Coordinates of C-alpha atoms and ligand atoms in Angstrom, one line a residue:
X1 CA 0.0 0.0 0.0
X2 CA 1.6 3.4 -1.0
X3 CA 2.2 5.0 2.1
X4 CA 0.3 8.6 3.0
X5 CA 2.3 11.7 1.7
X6 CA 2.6 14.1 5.0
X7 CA 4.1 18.1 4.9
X8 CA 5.1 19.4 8.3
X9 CA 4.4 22.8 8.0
X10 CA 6.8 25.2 11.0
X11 CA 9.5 23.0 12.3
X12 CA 9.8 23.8 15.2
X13 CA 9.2 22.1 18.9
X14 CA 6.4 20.3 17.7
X15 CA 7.1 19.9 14.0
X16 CA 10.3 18.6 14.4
X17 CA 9.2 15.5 16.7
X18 CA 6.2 15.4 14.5
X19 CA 8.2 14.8 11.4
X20 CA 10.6 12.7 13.2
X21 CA 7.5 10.3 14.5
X22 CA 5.6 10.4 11.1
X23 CA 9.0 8.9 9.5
X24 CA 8.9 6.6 12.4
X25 CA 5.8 4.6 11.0
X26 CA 5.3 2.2 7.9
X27 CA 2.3 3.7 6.6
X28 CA 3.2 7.7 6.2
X29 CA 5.9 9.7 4.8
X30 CA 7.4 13.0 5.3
X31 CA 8.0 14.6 2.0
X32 CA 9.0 17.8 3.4
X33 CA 9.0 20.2 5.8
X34 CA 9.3 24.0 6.2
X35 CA 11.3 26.3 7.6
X36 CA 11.4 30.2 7.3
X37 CA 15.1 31.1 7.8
X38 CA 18.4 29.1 7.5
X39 CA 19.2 28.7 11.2
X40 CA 20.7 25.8 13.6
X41 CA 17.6 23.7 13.2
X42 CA 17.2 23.9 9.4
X43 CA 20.7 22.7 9.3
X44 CA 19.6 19.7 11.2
X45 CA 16.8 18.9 9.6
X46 CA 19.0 19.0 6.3
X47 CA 21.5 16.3 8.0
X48 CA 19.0 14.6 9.2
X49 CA 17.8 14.2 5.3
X50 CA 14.8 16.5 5.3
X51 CA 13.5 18.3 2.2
X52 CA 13.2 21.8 3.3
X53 CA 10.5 23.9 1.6
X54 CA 10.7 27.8 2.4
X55 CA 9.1 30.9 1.8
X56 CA 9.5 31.7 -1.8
X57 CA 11.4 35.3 -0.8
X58 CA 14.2 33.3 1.6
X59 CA 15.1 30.7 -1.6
X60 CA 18.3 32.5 -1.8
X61 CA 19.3 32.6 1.7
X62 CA 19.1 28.8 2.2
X63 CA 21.6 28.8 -1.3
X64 CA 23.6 30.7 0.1
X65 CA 23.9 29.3 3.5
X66 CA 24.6 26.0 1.9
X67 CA 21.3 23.9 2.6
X68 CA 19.8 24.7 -0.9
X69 CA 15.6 24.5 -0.7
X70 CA 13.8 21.7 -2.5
X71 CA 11.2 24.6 -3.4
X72 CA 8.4 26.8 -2.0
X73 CA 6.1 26.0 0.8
X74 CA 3.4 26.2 -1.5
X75 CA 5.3 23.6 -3.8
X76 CA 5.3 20.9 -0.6
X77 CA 1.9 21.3 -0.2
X78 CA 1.1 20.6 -4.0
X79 CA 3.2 17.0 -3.4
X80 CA 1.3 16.6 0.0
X81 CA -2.1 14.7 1.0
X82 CA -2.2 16.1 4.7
X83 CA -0.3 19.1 6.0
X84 CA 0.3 18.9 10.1
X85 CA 0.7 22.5 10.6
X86 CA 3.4 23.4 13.4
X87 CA 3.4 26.7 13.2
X88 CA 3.0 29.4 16.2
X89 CA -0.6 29.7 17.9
X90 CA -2.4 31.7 15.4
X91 CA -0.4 31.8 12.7
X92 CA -1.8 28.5 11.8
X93 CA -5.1 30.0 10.9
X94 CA -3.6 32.6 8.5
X95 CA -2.2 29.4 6.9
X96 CA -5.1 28.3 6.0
X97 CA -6.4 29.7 2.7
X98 CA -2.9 28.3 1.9
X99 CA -4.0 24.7 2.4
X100 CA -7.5 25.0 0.7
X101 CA -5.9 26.4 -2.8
X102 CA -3.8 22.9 -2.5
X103 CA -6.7 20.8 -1.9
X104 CA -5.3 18.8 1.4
X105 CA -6.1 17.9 4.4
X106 CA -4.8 20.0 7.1
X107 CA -4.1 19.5 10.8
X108 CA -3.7 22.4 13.4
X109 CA -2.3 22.1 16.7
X110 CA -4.0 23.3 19.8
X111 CA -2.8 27.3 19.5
X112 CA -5.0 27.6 16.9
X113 CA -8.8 27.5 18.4
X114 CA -11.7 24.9 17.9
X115 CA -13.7 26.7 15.3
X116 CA -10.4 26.5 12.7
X117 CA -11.3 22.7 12.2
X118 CA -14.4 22.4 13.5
X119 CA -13.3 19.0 15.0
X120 CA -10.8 19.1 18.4
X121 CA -9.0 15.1 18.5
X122 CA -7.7 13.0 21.4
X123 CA -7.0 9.7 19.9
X124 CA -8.1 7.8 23.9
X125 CA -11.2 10.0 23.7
X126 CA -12.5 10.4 20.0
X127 CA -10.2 8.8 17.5
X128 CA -13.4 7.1 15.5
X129 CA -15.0 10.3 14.4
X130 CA -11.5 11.5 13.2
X131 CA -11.7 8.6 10.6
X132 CA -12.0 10.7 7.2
X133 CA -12.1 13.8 8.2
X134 CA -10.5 16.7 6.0
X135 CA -9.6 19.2 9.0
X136 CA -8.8 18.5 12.3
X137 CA -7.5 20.1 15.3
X138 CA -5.0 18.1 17.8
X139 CA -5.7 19.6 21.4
X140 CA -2.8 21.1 23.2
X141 CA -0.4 19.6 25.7
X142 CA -2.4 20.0 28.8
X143 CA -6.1 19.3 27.3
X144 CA -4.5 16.1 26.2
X145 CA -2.9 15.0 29.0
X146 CA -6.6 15.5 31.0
X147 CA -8.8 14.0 28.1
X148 CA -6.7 10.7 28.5
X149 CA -7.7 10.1 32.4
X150 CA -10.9 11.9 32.0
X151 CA -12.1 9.2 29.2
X152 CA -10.8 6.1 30.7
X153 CA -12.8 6.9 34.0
X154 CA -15.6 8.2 32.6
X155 CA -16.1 4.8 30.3
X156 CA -16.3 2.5 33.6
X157 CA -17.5 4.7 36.3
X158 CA -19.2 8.2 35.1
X159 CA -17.4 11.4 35.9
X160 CA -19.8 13.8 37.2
X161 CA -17.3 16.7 37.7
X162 CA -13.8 17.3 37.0
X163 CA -11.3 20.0 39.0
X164 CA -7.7 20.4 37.9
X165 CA -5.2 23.0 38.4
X166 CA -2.3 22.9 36.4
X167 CA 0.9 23.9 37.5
X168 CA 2.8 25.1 33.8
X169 CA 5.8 25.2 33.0
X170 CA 7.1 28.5 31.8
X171 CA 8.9 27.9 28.6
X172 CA 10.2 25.4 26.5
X173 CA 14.1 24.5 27.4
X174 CA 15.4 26.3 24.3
X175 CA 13.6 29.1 24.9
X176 CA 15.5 32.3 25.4
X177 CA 13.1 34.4 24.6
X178 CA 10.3 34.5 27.6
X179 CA 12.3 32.7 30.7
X180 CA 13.0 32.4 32.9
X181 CA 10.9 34.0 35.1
X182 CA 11.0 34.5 38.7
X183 CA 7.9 34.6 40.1
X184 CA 4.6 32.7 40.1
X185 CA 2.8 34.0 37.6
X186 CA -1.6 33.2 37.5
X187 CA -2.1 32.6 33.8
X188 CA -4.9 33.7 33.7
X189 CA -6.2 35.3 36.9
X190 CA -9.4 34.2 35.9
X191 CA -11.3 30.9 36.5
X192 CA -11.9 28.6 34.7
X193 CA -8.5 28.9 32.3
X194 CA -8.7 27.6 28.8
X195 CA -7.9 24.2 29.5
X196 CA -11.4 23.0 30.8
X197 CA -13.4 24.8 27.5
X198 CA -11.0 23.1 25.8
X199 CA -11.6 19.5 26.9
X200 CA -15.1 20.7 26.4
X201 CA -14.1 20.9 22.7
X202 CA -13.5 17.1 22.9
X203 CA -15.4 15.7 25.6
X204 CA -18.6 18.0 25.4
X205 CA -20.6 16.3 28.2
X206 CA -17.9 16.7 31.1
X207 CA -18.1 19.3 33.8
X208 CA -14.5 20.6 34.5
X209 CA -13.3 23.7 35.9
X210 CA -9.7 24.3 35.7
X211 CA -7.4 27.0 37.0
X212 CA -3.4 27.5 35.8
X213 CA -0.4 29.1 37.5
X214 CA 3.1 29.6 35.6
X215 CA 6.2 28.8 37.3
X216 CA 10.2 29.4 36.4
X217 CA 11.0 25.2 35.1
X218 CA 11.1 24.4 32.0
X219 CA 10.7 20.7 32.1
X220 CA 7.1 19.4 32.3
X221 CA 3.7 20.5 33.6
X222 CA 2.4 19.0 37.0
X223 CA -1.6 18.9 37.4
X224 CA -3.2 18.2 40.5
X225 CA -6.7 16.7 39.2
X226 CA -9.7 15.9 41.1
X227 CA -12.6 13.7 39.7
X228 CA -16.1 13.6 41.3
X229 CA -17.8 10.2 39.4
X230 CA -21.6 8.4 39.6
X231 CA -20.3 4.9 40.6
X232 CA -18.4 3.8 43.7
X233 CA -14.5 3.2 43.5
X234 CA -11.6 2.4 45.6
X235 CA -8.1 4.0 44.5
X236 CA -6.9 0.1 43.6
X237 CA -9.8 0.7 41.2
X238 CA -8.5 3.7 39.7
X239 CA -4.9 2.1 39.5
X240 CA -6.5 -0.8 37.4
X241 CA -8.0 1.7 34.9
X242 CA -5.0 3.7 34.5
X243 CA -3.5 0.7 34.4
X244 CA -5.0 -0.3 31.1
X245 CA -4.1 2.8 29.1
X246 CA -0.9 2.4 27.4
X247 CA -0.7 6.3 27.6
X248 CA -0.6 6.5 30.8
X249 CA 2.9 5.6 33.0
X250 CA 3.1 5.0 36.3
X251 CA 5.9 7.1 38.1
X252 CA 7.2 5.4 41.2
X253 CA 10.6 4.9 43.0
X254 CA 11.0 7.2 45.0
X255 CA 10.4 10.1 42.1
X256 CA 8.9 13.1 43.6
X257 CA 9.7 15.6 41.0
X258 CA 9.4 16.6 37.3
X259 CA 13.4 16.7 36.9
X260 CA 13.3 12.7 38.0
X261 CA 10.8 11.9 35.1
X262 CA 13.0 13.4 32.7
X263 CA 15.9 11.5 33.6
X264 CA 14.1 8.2 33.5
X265 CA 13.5 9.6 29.7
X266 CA 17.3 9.9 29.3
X267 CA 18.0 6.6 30.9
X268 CA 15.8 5.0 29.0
X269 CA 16.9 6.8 25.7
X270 CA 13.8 8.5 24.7
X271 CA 14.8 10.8 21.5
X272 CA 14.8 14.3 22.8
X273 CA 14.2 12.8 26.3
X274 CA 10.6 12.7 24.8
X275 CA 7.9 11.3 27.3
X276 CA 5.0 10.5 25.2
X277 CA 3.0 9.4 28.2
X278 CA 0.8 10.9 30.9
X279 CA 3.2 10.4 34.1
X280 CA 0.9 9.9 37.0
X281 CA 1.8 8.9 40.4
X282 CA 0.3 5.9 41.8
X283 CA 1.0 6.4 45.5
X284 CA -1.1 9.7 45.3
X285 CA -4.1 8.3 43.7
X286 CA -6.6 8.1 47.0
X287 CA -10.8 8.0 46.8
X288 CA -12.4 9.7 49.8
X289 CA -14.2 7.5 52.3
X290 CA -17.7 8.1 50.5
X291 CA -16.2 6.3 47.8
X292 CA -16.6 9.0 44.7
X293 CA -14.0 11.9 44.7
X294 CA -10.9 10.5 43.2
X295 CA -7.7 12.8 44.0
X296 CA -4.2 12.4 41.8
X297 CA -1.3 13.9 40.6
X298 CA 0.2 13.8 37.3
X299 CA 3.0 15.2 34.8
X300 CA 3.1 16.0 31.4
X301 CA 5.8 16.5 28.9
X302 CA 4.7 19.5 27.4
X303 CA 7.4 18.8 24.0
X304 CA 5.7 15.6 23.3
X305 CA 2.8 14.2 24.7
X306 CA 0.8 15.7 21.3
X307 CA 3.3 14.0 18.9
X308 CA 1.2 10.4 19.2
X309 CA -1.7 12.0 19.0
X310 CA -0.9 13.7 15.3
X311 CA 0.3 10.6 13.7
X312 CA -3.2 8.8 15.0
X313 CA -4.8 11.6 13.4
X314 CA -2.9 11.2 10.3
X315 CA -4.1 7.8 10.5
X316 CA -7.8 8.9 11.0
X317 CA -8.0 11.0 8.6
X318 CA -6.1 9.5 6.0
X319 CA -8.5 6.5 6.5
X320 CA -5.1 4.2 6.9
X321 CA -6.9 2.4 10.2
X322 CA -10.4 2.8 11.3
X323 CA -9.8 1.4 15.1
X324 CA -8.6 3.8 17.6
X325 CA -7.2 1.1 19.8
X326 CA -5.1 -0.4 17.0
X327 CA -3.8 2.8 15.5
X328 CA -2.7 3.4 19.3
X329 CA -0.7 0.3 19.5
X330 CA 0.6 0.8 16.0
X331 CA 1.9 4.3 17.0
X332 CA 3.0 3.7 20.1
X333 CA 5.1 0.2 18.9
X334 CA 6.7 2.6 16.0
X335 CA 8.0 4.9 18.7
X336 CA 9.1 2.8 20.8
X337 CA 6.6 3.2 23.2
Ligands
NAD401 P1 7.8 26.8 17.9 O1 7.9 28.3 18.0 O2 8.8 26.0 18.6 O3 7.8 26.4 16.4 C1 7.1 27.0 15.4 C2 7.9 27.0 14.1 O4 7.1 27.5 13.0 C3 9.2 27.8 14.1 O5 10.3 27.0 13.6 C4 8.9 29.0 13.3 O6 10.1 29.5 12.6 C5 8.0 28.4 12.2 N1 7.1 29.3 11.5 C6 6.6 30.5 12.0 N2 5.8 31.1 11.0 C7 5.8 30.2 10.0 C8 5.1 30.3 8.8 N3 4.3 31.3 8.4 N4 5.3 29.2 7.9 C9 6.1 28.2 8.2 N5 6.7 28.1 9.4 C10 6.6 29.1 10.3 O7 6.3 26.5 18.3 P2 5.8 25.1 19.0 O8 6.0 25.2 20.4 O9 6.3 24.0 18.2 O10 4.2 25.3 18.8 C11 3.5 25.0 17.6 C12 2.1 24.7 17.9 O11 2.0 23.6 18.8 C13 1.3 25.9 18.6 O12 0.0 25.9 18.2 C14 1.4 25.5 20.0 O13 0.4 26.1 20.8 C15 1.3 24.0 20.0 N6 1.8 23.2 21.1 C16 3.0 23.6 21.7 C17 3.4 22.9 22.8 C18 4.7 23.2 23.5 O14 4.8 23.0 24.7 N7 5.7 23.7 22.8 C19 2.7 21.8 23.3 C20 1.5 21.4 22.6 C21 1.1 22.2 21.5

């Protein structure tokens, strides 16, 4: 079976592992990504065997910093079935009258706001009505980390309310525009923040309130979630359904910290030190005596917990595998999961 023709449009955090997963699996192909100047990453991604595709007024400067272009952006997208668009929050919507003139299927990440595809994706929560789409929108770091314990619980025991408050990191690690800071910053002041709306975007019929505070790390984010559900439940309970979620990893040990979880990624050899997975610790899993408010905490790799989500989508969409589960598995085998 040919294999699906992907673009990765803004290489970047997020396109970079994107690209790098896509390439991962058997049934998608990169053929090109984009990047707007000739800097330390382009010249990566041209080691690394990337054709590079860049605005058609920078052609020269790629020549004549020595990682010649393989053409226009608009020239990847005409080779492309699906473009993953990686660009910054909001400049993914400007991109889009790009990606209609091409006639492909387009996939925005979760900077860009619901209405842009109509259609907000976890691949736990909603993969099935992904399958065929032409525009799709993969929710961001923290709305995917909660749609992946929200689901699972809600499926065997009803969630009648959700609380979170999410403890964010304040930039990315290479970053040296914003950090770091030194304070505590409430982003926003206002509750809820966007993070329960936008679960809302995939999982419609929760109740969640959420509330998010910035601090100066750079490493993960660190939610402290509460669940109020219908049926009656012991914390072993919980630990079963987590349990059964190949997304979500059990951080034990002796770990106490965000800085721990990314050494187990080194020592494990995780590309990047990449932690795909929801890390949630089992020790602090407890259910109240009346049996129905469920209390945890859990971290989340803000670099990469999307990147399994995209290629799922890709695989949605592109109609490649119509079962969630087994595009899951597939994905998650690929990477090394
Ligand atoms: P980034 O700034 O690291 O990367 C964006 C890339 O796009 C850069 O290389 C930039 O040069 C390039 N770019 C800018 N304008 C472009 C254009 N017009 N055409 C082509 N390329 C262009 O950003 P990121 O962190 O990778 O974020 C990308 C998206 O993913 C955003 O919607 C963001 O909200 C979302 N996201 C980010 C994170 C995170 O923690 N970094 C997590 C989940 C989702």
């Amino acid at each position: 079976m040919a294999k699906a023709k992907i673009a990765v449009n803004g290489y970047g955090t997020i396109g970079k592992r994107v690209a790098d997963a896509v390439r991962a699996q058997d049934d998608m192909e990169v053929i090109g990504i984009s990047k707007t100047k000739p800097n330390y990453e382009a010249a990566v991604a041209h080691q690394l065997g990337y054709d590079i595709y860049v605005p058609a007024e920078n052609l020269g400067a790629f020549e004549k910093a020595g990682m010649p272009a393989a053409g226009t952006i608009e020239e990847m997208l005409e080779k492309a079935e699906l473009v993953v668009d990686c660009t910054p929050g909001g400049v993914g919507e400007k991109n889009k009258p790009i990606y209609e003139k091409a006639g492909i299927k387009a996939i925005w990440q979760g900077g860009e706001s619901h209405p842009i595809a109509g259609f907000s994706f976890n691949a736990t929560s909603n993969y099935e009505e992904a399958v065929g789409r032409d525009l799709t929108r993969v929710v961001s770091c923290n709305t995917t980390g909660l749609c992946r314990v929200i689901t699972p619980i809600d499926r065997k025991l009803g969630v009648n309310n959700v609380r979170a408050t999410i403890i964010r990191r304040a930039v990315d690690p290479n970053d040296i525009k914003k950090g770091p800071v030194n304070a505590i910053v409430l982003h926003p002041v206002k509750i809820p923040s966007h993070h329960g709306p936008d679960v809302q975007s995939v999982l419609s019929h929760i109740n969640i309130t959420t509330a998010a505070l910035v601090v100066p790390t750079t490493l993960m984010h660190v939610h402290t979630a509460n669940m109020e559900v219908n049926t009656d439940c012991t914390a072993e309970d919980i630990k079963k359904i987590f349990s059964s979620q190949s997304r979500i990893r059990f951080v034990g040990n002796g770990i106490t910290s965000t800085a721990e979880i990314i050494e187990v990624a080194r020592d494990l050899g995780r590309p990047r030190n990449d932690m795909w997975e929801n890390c949630v610790w089992p020790e602090s899993i407890t259910v109240t005596e009346n049996m129905n408010e469920i209390y945890f905490f859990m971290a989340i790799h803000q670099e990469s917990i999307t990147i399994p989500e995209n290629v799922d989508a890709i695989r949605a969409m592109m109609e490649l595998e119509s079962d969630g589960t087994k595009s899951i598995e597939k994905t998650n085998k690929a990477l090394g999961m």
